[in-house]
Amino acid sequence: TALATRNATVAAVTLTTAGADQDQAILTPHLDSGQTAWTGVVWGTENQVTWEACIRTSAAIDNQNIWAGLKKTNVPEVATDTEQAYFTFLTDADNSGQAMTDFTLLHFVHSIGGTDYISRLPITVAASTNYHLKIVFDSDRKVSIFVDGVQYNITSTAGSTGGTSVTTGTTKSAAMTDDVNLIPYIGIEAGAAAAEAINVHYTAISRNVYE
């Protein structure tokens, strides 16, 4: 689309919003069954799914909301999906209403049966920087997360705002709801009347094929 271009200087596709406040640019697989096999080969919470992507921030970190990971819908808001597992970064709460304690840090959101959990990672998001993000579901439907190859704990404290500070470690989430099919999305939303951009080097997904 007009919002997705090949980057001339880095090996990436650049997603750029159209220039108005609240405009979004979202990378998504084709969900039309006539175009791809995506909807016929589902990616359930019980399928030991692994998703990863490498994204690169733009030269200016301001007035933007970035989200990347596995959701039921493509929206950035925490409260919309009852089941989800995704990374997010917001510079402010202008449009989404997602009041975080620290708008400089990367967060991980997961939801189980409509209960939300926000892990506030000790990672300050910087301009023009690559971030390798990875989400892994184990055979018990518990989630592990990694950023740039480092594993971080996942909070067990519920809440749809603020976020709970976590550190490096191996603590997984509780078991996600069984047999929920999630979709990988990477998106950016503008928080003001100016275009915002995110670079996507790659996104990949795999699963255990047993059904």
PDB file of N, CA, C and O in Angstrom, residues 50-114:
ATOM      1  N   THR A  50       5.685 -19.821  18.099  1.00  0.00           N
ATOM      2  CA  THR A  50       6.795 -18.897  18.313  1.00  0.00           C
ATOM      3  C   THR A  50       6.692 -17.780  17.280  1.00  0.00           C
ATOM      4  O   THR A  50       6.601 -18.046  16.082  1.00  0.00           O
ATOM      5  N   TRP A  51       6.655 -16.548  17.750  1.00  0.00           N
ATOM      6  CA  TRP A  51       6.640 -15.379  16.864  1.00  0.00           C
ATOM      7  C   TRP A  51       7.851 -14.524  17.170  1.00  0.00           C
ATOM      8  O   TRP A  51       8.259 -14.389  18.324  1.00  0.00           O
ATOM      9  N   GLU A  52       8.435 -13.949  16.123  1.00  0.00           N
ATOM     10  CA  GLU A  52       9.525 -13.010  16.338  1.00  0.00           C
ATOM     11  C   GLU A  52       9.548 -11.983  15.223  1.00  0.00           C
ATOM     12  O   GLU A  52       9.019 -12.197  14.124  1.00  0.00           O
ATOM     13  N   ALA A  53      10.163 -10.864  15.502  1.00  0.00           N
ATOM     14  CA  ALA A  53      10.310  -9.800  14.513  1.00  0.00           C
ATOM     15  C   ALA A  53      11.493  -8.934  14.908  1.00  0.00           C
ATOM     16  O   ALA A  53      11.890  -8.882  16.075  1.00  0.00           O
ATOM     17  N   CYS A  54      12.037  -8.258  13.912  1.00  0.00           N
ATOM     18  CA  CYS A  54      13.049  -7.242  14.172  1.00  0.00           C
ATOM     19  C   CYS A  54      12.532  -5.927  13.610  1.00  0.00           C
ATOM     20  O   CYS A  54      12.236  -5.827  12.408  1.00  0.00           O
ATOM     21  N   ILE A  55      12.390  -4.957  14.491  1.00  0.00           N
ATOM     22  CA  ILE A  55      11.905  -3.642  14.081  1.00  0.00           C
ATOM     23  C   ILE A  55      12.978  -2.597  14.374  1.00  0.00           C
ATOM     24  O   ILE A  55      13.855  -2.812  15.215  1.00  0.00           O
ATOM     25  N   ARG A  56      12.906  -1.498  13.669  1.00  0.00           N
ATOM     26  CA  ARG A  56      13.842  -0.389  13.886  1.00  0.00           C
ATOM     27  C   ARG A  56      13.047   0.895  14.056  1.00  0.00           C
ATOM     28  O   ARG A  56      12.188   1.212  13.216  1.00  0.00           O
ATOM     29  N   THR A  57      13.309   1.592  15.128  1.00  0.00           N
ATOM     30  CA  THR A  57      12.602   2.842  15.386  1.00  0.00           C
ATOM     31  C   THR A  57      13.053   3.927  14.416  1.00  0.00           C
ATOM     32  O   THR A  57      14.109   3.830  13.787  1.00  0.00           O
ATOM     33  N   SER A  58      12.246   4.955  14.309  1.00  0.00           N
ATOM     34  CA  SER A  58      12.565   6.068  13.416  1.00  0.00           C
ATOM     35  C   SER A  58      13.566   7.015  14.085  1.00  0.00           C
ATOM     36  O   SER A  58      13.934   6.829  15.253  1.00  0.00           O
ATOM     37  N   ALA A  59      13.956   8.055  13.353  1.00  0.00           N
ATOM     38  CA  ALA A  59      14.981   8.977  13.850  1.00  0.00           C
ATOM     39  C   ALA A  59      14.471   9.874  14.967  1.00  0.00           C
ATOM     40  O   ALA A  59      15.267  10.489  15.682  1.00  0.00           O
ATOM     41  N   ALA A  60      13.158   9.957  15.120  1.00  0.00           N
ATOM     42  CA  ALA A  60      12.580  10.784  16.189  1.00  0.00           C
ATOM     43  C   ALA A  60      11.557   9.957  16.959  1.00  0.00           C
ATOM     44  O   ALA A  60      10.671   9.340  16.361  1.00  0.00           O
ATOM     45  N   ILE A  61      11.681   9.929  18.275  1.00  0.00           N
ATOM     46  CA  ILE A  61      10.746   9.195  19.129  1.00  0.00           C
ATOM     47  C   ILE A  61       9.810  10.208  19.776  1.00  0.00           C
ATOM     48  O   ILE A  61      10.108  10.790  20.821  1.00  0.00           O
ATOM     49  N   ASP A  62       8.674  10.458  19.135  1.00  0.00           N
ATOM     50  CA  ASP A  62       7.708  11.384  19.699  1.00  0.00           C
ATOM     51  C   ASP A  62       6.333  11.132  19.072  1.00  0.00           C
ATOM     52  O   ASP A  62       6.224  10.655  17.946  1.00  0.00           O
ATOM     53  N   ASN A  63       5.292  11.391  19.822  1.00  0.00           N
ATOM     54  CA  ASN A  63       3.917  11.321  19.326  1.00  0.00           C
ATOM     55  C   ASN A  63       3.628  10.018  18.580  1.00  0.00           C
ATOM     56  O   ASN A  63       3.079  10.027  17.474  1.00  0.00           O
ATOM     57  N   GLN A  64       3.978   8.894  19.181  1.00  0.00           N
ATOM     58  CA  GLN A  64       3.750   7.631  18.500  1.00  0.00           C
ATOM     59  C   GLN A  64       3.396   6.505  19.463  1.00  0.00           C
ATOM     60  O   GLN A  64       3.739   6.544  20.642  1.00  0.00           O
ATOM     61  N   ASN A  65       2.695   5.541  18.920  1.00  0.00           N
ATOM     62  CA  ASN A  65       2.288   4.330  19.634  1.00  0.00           C
ATOM     63  C   ASN A  65       2.658   3.157  18.745  1.00  0.00           C
ATOM     64  O   ASN A  65       2.162   3.039  17.622  1.00  0.00           O
ATOM     65  N   ILE A  66       3.535   2.302  19.224  1.00  0.00           N
ATOM     66  CA  ILE A  66       4.016   1.149  18.464  1.00  0.00           C
ATOM     67  C   ILE A  66       3.529  -0.122  19.152  1.00  0.00           C
ATOM     68  O   ILE A  66       3.576  -0.225  20.377  1.00  0.00           O
ATOM     69  N   TRP A  67       3.068  -1.093  18.367  1.00  0.00           N
ATOM     70  CA  TRP A  67       2.717  -2.391  18.941  1.00  0.00           C
ATOM     71  C   TRP A  67       3.134  -3.503  17.990  1.00  0.00           C
ATOM     72  O   TRP A  67       3.106  -3.339  16.771  1.00  0.00           O
ATOM     73  N   ALA A  68       3.552  -4.639  18.562  1.00  0.00           N
ATOM     74  CA  ALA A  68       4.050  -5.744  17.745  1.00  0.00           C
ATOM     75  C   ALA A  68       3.885  -7.050  18.524  1.00  0.00           C
ATOM     76  O   ALA A  68       4.357  -7.178  19.648  1.00  0.00           O
ATOM     77  N   GLY A  69       3.200  -8.000  17.895  1.00  0.00           N
ATOM     78  CA  GLY A  69       3.017  -9.287  18.549  1.00  0.00           C
ATOM     79  C   GLY A  69       1.758  -9.972  18.093  1.00  0.00           C
ATOM     80  O   GLY A  69       1.331  -9.818  16.932  1.00  0.00           O
ATOM     81  N   LEU A  70       1.127 -10.725  18.994  1.00  0.00           N
ATOM     82  CA  LEU A  70       0.011 -11.605  18.658  1.00  0.00           C
ATOM     83  C   LEU A  70      -1.272 -11.122  19.323  1.00  0.00           C
ATOM     84  O   LEU A  70      -1.339 -11.025  20.544  1.00  0.00           O
ATOM     85  N   LYS A  71      -2.287 -10.831  18.497  1.00  0.00           N
ATOM     86  CA  LYS A  71      -3.546 -10.313  18.997  1.00  0.00           C
ATOM     87  C   LYS A  71      -4.716 -10.928  18.231  1.00  0.00           C
ATOM     88  O   LYS A  71      -4.525 -11.537  17.184  1.00  0.00           O
ATOM     89  N   LYS A  72      -5.914 -10.745  18.747  1.00  0.00           N
ATOM     90  CA  LYS A  72      -7.114 -11.174  18.031  1.00  0.00           C
ATOM     91  C   LYS A  72      -7.551 -10.120  17.020  1.00  0.00           C
ATOM     92  O   LYS A  72      -8.125 -10.438  15.983  1.00  0.00           O
ATOM     93  N   THR A  73      -7.299  -8.846  17.341  1.00  0.00           N
ATOM     94  CA  THR A  73      -7.600  -7.750  16.429  1.00  0.00           C
ATOM     95  C   THR A  73      -6.335  -6.925  16.237  1.00  0.00           C
ATOM     96  O   THR A  73      -5.358  -7.080  16.978  1.00  0.00           O
ATOM     97  N   ASN A  74      -6.363  -6.000  15.275  1.00  0.00           N
ATOM     98  CA  ASN A  74      -5.141  -5.263  14.960  1.00  0.00           C
ATOM     99  C   ASN A  74      -4.986  -3.956  15.722  1.00  0.00           C
ATOM    100  O   ASN A  74      -4.074  -3.186  15.437  1.00  0.00           O
ATOM    101  N   VAL A  75      -5.830  -3.693  16.705  1.00  0.00           N
ATOM    102  CA  VAL A  75      -5.792  -2.409  17.407  1.00  0.00           C
ATOM    103  C   VAL A  75      -4.718  -2.402  18.499  1.00  0.00           C
ATOM    104  O   VAL A  75      -4.363  -3.448  19.033  1.00  0.00           O
ATOM    105  N   PRO A  76      -4.208  -1.220  18.868  1.00  0.00           N
ATOM    106  CA  PRO A  76      -3.151  -1.155  19.879  1.00  0.00           C
ATOM    107  C   PRO A  76      -3.650  -1.178  21.319  1.00  0.00           C
ATOM    108  O   PRO A  76      -2.862  -1.418  22.239  1.00  0.00           O
ATOM    109  N   GLU A  77      -4.930  -0.906  21.541  1.00  0.00           N
ATOM    110  CA  GLU A  77      -5.431  -0.768  22.912  1.00  0.00           C
ATOM    111  C   GLU A  77      -5.360  -2.071  23.692  1.00  0.00           C
ATOM    112  O   GLU A  77      -5.667  -3.151  23.168  1.00  0.00           O
ATOM    113  N   VAL A  78      -5.017  -1.959  24.969  1.00  0.00           N
ATOM    114  CA  VAL A  78      -4.905  -3.126  25.848  1.00  0.00           C
ATOM    115  C   VAL A  78      -6.252  -3.798  26.061  1.00  0.00           C
ATOM    116  O   VAL A  78      -6.357  -5.029  26.048  1.00  0.00           O
ATOM    117  N   ALA A  79      -7.304  -3.004  26.236  1.00  0.00           N
ATOM    118  CA  ALA A  79      -8.589  -3.540  26.701  1.00  0.00           C
ATOM    119  C   ALA A  79      -9.420  -4.218  25.628  1.00  0.00           C
ATOM    120  O   ALA A  79     -10.407  -4.878  25.951  1.00  0.00           O
ATOM    121  N   THR A  80      -9.051  -4.106  24.360  1.00  0.00           N
ATOM    122  CA  THR A  80      -9.917  -4.611  23.288  1.00  0.00           C
ATOM    123  C   THR A  80      -9.965  -6.133  23.228  1.00  0.00           C
ATOM    124  O   THR A  80     -11.041  -6.728  23.130  1.00  0.00           O
ATOM    125  N   ASP A  81      -8.812  -6.792  23.265  1.00  0.00           N
ATOM    126  CA  ASP A  81      -8.750  -8.243  23.077  1.00  0.00           C
ATOM    127  C   ASP A  81      -8.702  -8.981  24.409  1.00  0.00           C
ATOM    128  O   ASP A  81      -7.909  -8.629  25.294  1.00  0.00           O
ATOM    129  N   THR A  82      -9.506 -10.028  24.524  1.00  0.00           N
ATOM    130  CA  THR A  82      -9.517 -10.825  25.753  1.00  0.00           C
ATOM    131  C   THR A  82      -8.319 -11.751  25.842  1.00  0.00           C
ATOM    132  O   THR A  82      -7.944 -12.182  26.932  1.00  0.00           O
ATOM    133  N   GLU A  83      -7.733 -12.093  24.689  1.00  0.00           N
ATOM    134  CA  GLU A  83      -6.541 -12.944  24.649  1.00  0.00           C
ATOM    135  C   GLU A  83      -5.525 -12.263  23.733  1.00  0.00           C
ATOM    136  O   GLU A  83      -5.834 -11.916  22.593  1.00  0.00           O
ATOM    137  N   GLN A  84      -4.301 -12.071  24.219  1.00  0.00           N
ATOM    138  CA  GLN A  84      -3.280 -11.414  23.418  1.00  0.00           C
ATOM    139  C   GLN A  84      -1.919 -11.546  24.078  1.00  0.00           C
ATOM    140  O   GLN A  84      -1.816 -11.839  25.277  1.00  0.00           O
ATOM    141  N   ALA A  85      -0.874 -11.315  23.304  1.00  0.00           N
ATOM    142  CA  ALA A  85       0.500 -11.315  23.812  1.00  0.00           C
ATOM    143  C   ALA A  85       1.316 -10.452  22.861  1.00  0.00           C
ATOM    144  O   ALA A  85       1.609 -10.875  21.734  1.00  0.00           O
ATOM    145  N   TYR A  86       1.676  -9.234  23.290  1.00  0.00           N
ATOM    146  CA  TYR A  86       2.351  -8.330  22.364  1.00  0.00           C
ATOM    147  C   TYR A  86       3.184  -7.297  23.109  1.00  0.00           C
ATOM    148  O   TYR A  86       2.945  -6.983  24.272  1.00  0.00           O
ATOM    149  N   PHE A  87       4.189  -6.774  22.399  1.00  0.00           N
ATOM    150  CA  PHE A  87       5.016  -5.693  22.907  1.00  0.00           C
ATOM    151  C   PHE A  87       4.399  -4.360  22.494  1.00  0.00           C
ATOM    152  O   PHE A  87       3.784  -4.248  21.436  1.00  0.00           O
ATOM    153  N   THR A  88       4.599  -3.335  23.328  1.00  0.00           N
ATOM    154  CA  THR A  88       4.081  -2.023  22.981  1.00  0.00           C
ATOM    155  C   THR A  88       4.968  -0.930  23.572  1.00  0.00           C
ATOM    156  O   THR A  88       5.602  -1.112  24.608  1.00  0.00           O
ATOM    157  N   PHE A  89       4.990   0.183  22.857  1.00  0.00           N
ATOM    158  CA  PHE A  89       5.715   1.371  23.329  1.00  0.00           C
ATOM    159  C   PHE A  89       4.887   2.585  22.972  1.00  0.00           C
ATOM    160  O   PHE A  89       4.441   2.750  21.828  1.00  0.00           O
ATOM    161  N   LEU A  90       4.647   3.454  23.951  1.00  0.00           N
ATOM    162  CA  LEU A  90       3.886   4.683  23.751  1.00  0.00           C
ATOM    163  C   LEU A  90       4.690   5.855  24.284  1.00  0.00           C
ATOM    164  O   LEU A  90       5.287   5.768  25.356  1.00  0.00           O
ATOM    165  N   THR A  91       4.681   6.942  23.539  1.00  0.00           N
ATOM    166  CA  THR A  91       5.347   8.146  24.026  1.00  0.00           C
ATOM    167  C   THR A  91       4.426   8.977  24.908  1.00  0.00           C
ATOM    168  O   THR A  91       4.884   9.872  25.620  1.00  0.00           O
ATOM    169  N   ASP A  92       3.116   8.694  24.840  1.00  0.00           N
ATOM    170  CA  ASP A  92       2.147   9.412  25.664  1.00  0.00           C
ATOM    171  C   ASP A  92       0.828   8.655  25.596  1.00  0.00           C
ATOM    172  O   ASP A  92       0.718   7.643  24.919  1.00  0.00           O
ATOM    173  N   ALA A  93      -0.184   9.141  26.317  1.00  0.00           N
ATOM    174  CA  ALA A  93      -1.489   8.482  26.364  1.00  0.00           C
ATOM    175  C   ALA A  93      -2.552   9.267  25.599  1.00  0.00           C
ATOM    176  O   ALA A  93      -3.745   9.085  25.826  1.00  0.00           O
ATOM    177  N   ASP A  94      -2.126  10.106  24.666  1.00  0.00           N
ATOM    178  CA  ASP A  94      -3.050  11.027  23.999  1.00  0.00           C
ATOM    179  C   ASP A  94      -4.276  10.354  23.390  1.00  0.00           C
ATOM    180  O   ASP A  94      -5.407  10.705  23.687  1.00  0.00           O
ATOM    181  N   ASN A  95      -4.056   9.381  22.517  1.00  0.00           N
ATOM    182  CA  ASN A  95      -5.167   8.803  21.763  1.00  0.00           C
ATOM    183  C   ASN A  95      -5.662   7.486  22.343  1.00  0.00           C
ATOM    184  O   ASN A  95      -6.855   7.226  22.387  1.00  0.00           O
ATOM    185  N   SER A  96      -4.763   6.640  22.787  1.00  0.00           N
ATOM    186  CA  SER A  96      -5.150   5.301  23.209  1.00  0.00           C
ATOM    187  C   SER A  96      -5.748   5.269  24.611  1.00  0.00           C
ATOM    188  O   SER A  96      -6.470   4.339  24.956  1.00  0.00           O
ATOM    189  N   GLY A  97      -5.425   6.272  25.426  1.00  0.00           N
ATOM    190  CA  GLY A  97      -5.890   6.240  26.804  1.00  0.00           C
ATOM    191  C   GLY A  97      -5.163   5.224  27.659  1.00  0.00           C
ATOM    192  O   GLY A  97      -5.566   4.949  28.790  1.00  0.00           O
ATOM    193  N   GLN A  98      -4.070   4.660  27.129  1.00  0.00           N
ATOM    194  CA  GLN A  98      -3.306   3.671  27.882  1.00  0.00           C
ATOM    195  C   GLN A  98      -2.320   4.396  28.794  1.00  0.00           C
ATOM    196  O   GLN A  98      -1.240   4.784  28.366  1.00  0.00           O
ATOM    197  N   ALA A  99      -2.700   4.579  30.025  1.00  0.00           N
ATOM    198  CA  ALA A  99      -1.886   5.333  30.976  1.00  0.00           C
ATOM    199  C   ALA A  99      -0.790   4.445  31.542  1.00  0.00           C
ATOM    200  O   ALA A  99      -1.022   3.610  32.414  1.00  0.00           O
ATOM    201  N   MET A 100       0.411   4.587  31.033  1.00  0.00           N
ATOM    202  CA  MET A 100       1.553   3.843  31.537  1.00  0.00           C
ATOM    203  C   MET A 100       2.287   4.671  32.577  1.00  0.00           C
ATOM    204  O   MET A 100       2.231   5.906  32.565  1.00  0.00           O
ATOM    205  N   THR A 101       2.987   3.994  33.461  1.00  0.00           N
ATOM    206  CA  THR A 101       3.755   4.696  34.481  1.00  0.00           C
ATOM    207  C   THR A 101       4.969   5.393  33.881  1.00  0.00           C
ATOM    208  O   THR A 101       5.374   6.466  34.331  1.00  0.00           O
ATOM    209  N   ASP A 102       5.555   4.776  32.852  1.00  0.00           N
ATOM    210  CA  ASP A 102       6.767   5.327  32.241  1.00  0.00           C
ATOM    211  C   ASP A 102       6.637   5.214  30.724  1.00  0.00           C
ATOM    212  O   ASP A 102       6.600   4.109  30.181  1.00  0.00           O
ATOM    213  N   PHE A 103       6.578   6.353  30.053  1.00  0.00           N
ATOM    214  CA  PHE A 103       6.401   6.372  28.607  1.00  0.00           C
ATOM    215  C   PHE A 103       7.722   6.330  27.846  1.00  0.00           C
ATOM    216  O   PHE A 103       7.743   6.553  26.636  1.00  0.00           O
ATOM    217  N   THR A 104       8.818   6.019  28.536  1.00  0.00           N
ATOM    218  CA  THR A 104      10.106   5.864  27.855  1.00  0.00           C
ATOM    219  C   THR A 104      10.473   4.401  27.665  1.00  0.00           C
ATOM    220  O   THR A 104      11.421   4.101  26.933  1.00  0.00           O
ATOM    221  N   LEU A 105       9.733   3.497  28.306  1.00  0.00           N
ATOM    222  CA  LEU A 105      10.116   2.090  28.345  1.00  0.00           C
ATOM    223  C   LEU A 105       9.254   1.211  27.438  1.00  0.00           C
ATOM    224  O   LEU A 105       8.096   1.512  27.156  1.00  0.00           O
ATOM    225  N   LEU A 106       9.838   0.096  27.021  1.00  0.00           N
ATOM    226  CA  LEU A 106       9.113  -0.933  26.283  1.00  0.00           C
ATOM    227  C   LEU A 106       8.278  -1.745  27.268  1.00  0.00           C
ATOM    228  O   LEU A 106       8.706  -2.021  28.389  1.00  0.00           O
ATOM    229  N   HIS A 107       7.062  -2.128  26.857  1.00  0.00           N
ATOM    230  CA  HIS A 107       6.161  -2.916  27.690  1.00  0.00           C
ATOM    231  C   HIS A 107       5.758  -4.196  26.970  1.00  0.00           C
ATOM    232  O   HIS A 107       5.774  -4.258  25.738  1.00  0.00           O
ATOM    233  N   PHE A 108       5.384  -5.205  27.748  1.00  0.00           N
ATOM    234  CA  PHE A 108       4.792  -6.416  27.187  1.00  0.00           C
ATOM    235  C   PHE A 108       3.426  -6.609  27.819  1.00  0.00           C
ATOM    236  O   PHE A 108       3.289  -6.566  29.046  1.00  0.00           O
ATOM    237  N   VAL A 109       2.419  -6.809  26.972  1.00  0.00           N
ATOM    238  CA  VAL A 109       1.038  -6.977  27.425  1.00  0.00           C
ATOM    239  C   VAL A 109       0.585  -8.393  27.113  1.00  0.00           C
ATOM    240  O   VAL A 109       0.768  -8.867  25.987  1.00  0.00           O
ATOM    241  N   HIS A 110      -0.016  -9.064  28.092  1.00  0.00           N
ATOM    242  CA  HIS A 110      -0.716 -10.306  27.777  1.00  0.00           C
ATOM    243  C   HIS A 110      -2.040 -10.323  28.526  1.00  0.00           C
ATOM    244  O   HIS A 110      -2.172  -9.725  29.601  1.00  0.00           O
ATOM    245  N   SER A 111      -3.011 -10.965  27.922  1.00  0.00           N
ATOM    246  CA  SER A 111      -4.354 -11.020  28.495  1.00  0.00           C
ATOM    247  C   SER A 111      -4.849 -12.451  28.472  1.00  0.00           C
ATOM    248  O   SER A 111      -4.666 -13.173  27.477  1.00  0.00           O
ATOM    249  N   ILE A 112      -5.485 -12.846  29.575  1.00  0.00           N
ATOM    250  CA  ILE A 112      -6.015 -14.205  29.719  1.00  0.00           C
ATOM    251  C   ILE A 112      -7.464 -14.097  30.161  1.00  0.00           C
ATOM    252  O   ILE A 112      -7.742 -13.611  31.260  1.00  0.00           O
ATOM    253  N   GLY A 113      -8.376 -14.507  29.296  1.00  0.00           N
ATOM    254  CA  GLY A 113      -9.790 -14.462  29.643  1.00  0.00           C
ATOM    255  C   GLY A 113     -10.295 -13.088  29.992  1.00  0.00           C
ATOM    256  O   GLY A 113     -11.193 -12.939  30.820  1.00  0.00           O
ATOM    257  N   GLY A 114      -9.737 -12.060  29.370  1.00  0.00           N
ATOM    258  CA  GLY A 114     -10.166 -10.689  29.612  1.00  0.00           C
ATOM    259  C   GLY A 114      -9.440  -9.989  30.740  1.00  0.00           C
ATOM    260  O   GLY A 114      -9.685  -8.800  30.991  1.00  0.00           O
TER     261      GLY A 114
END
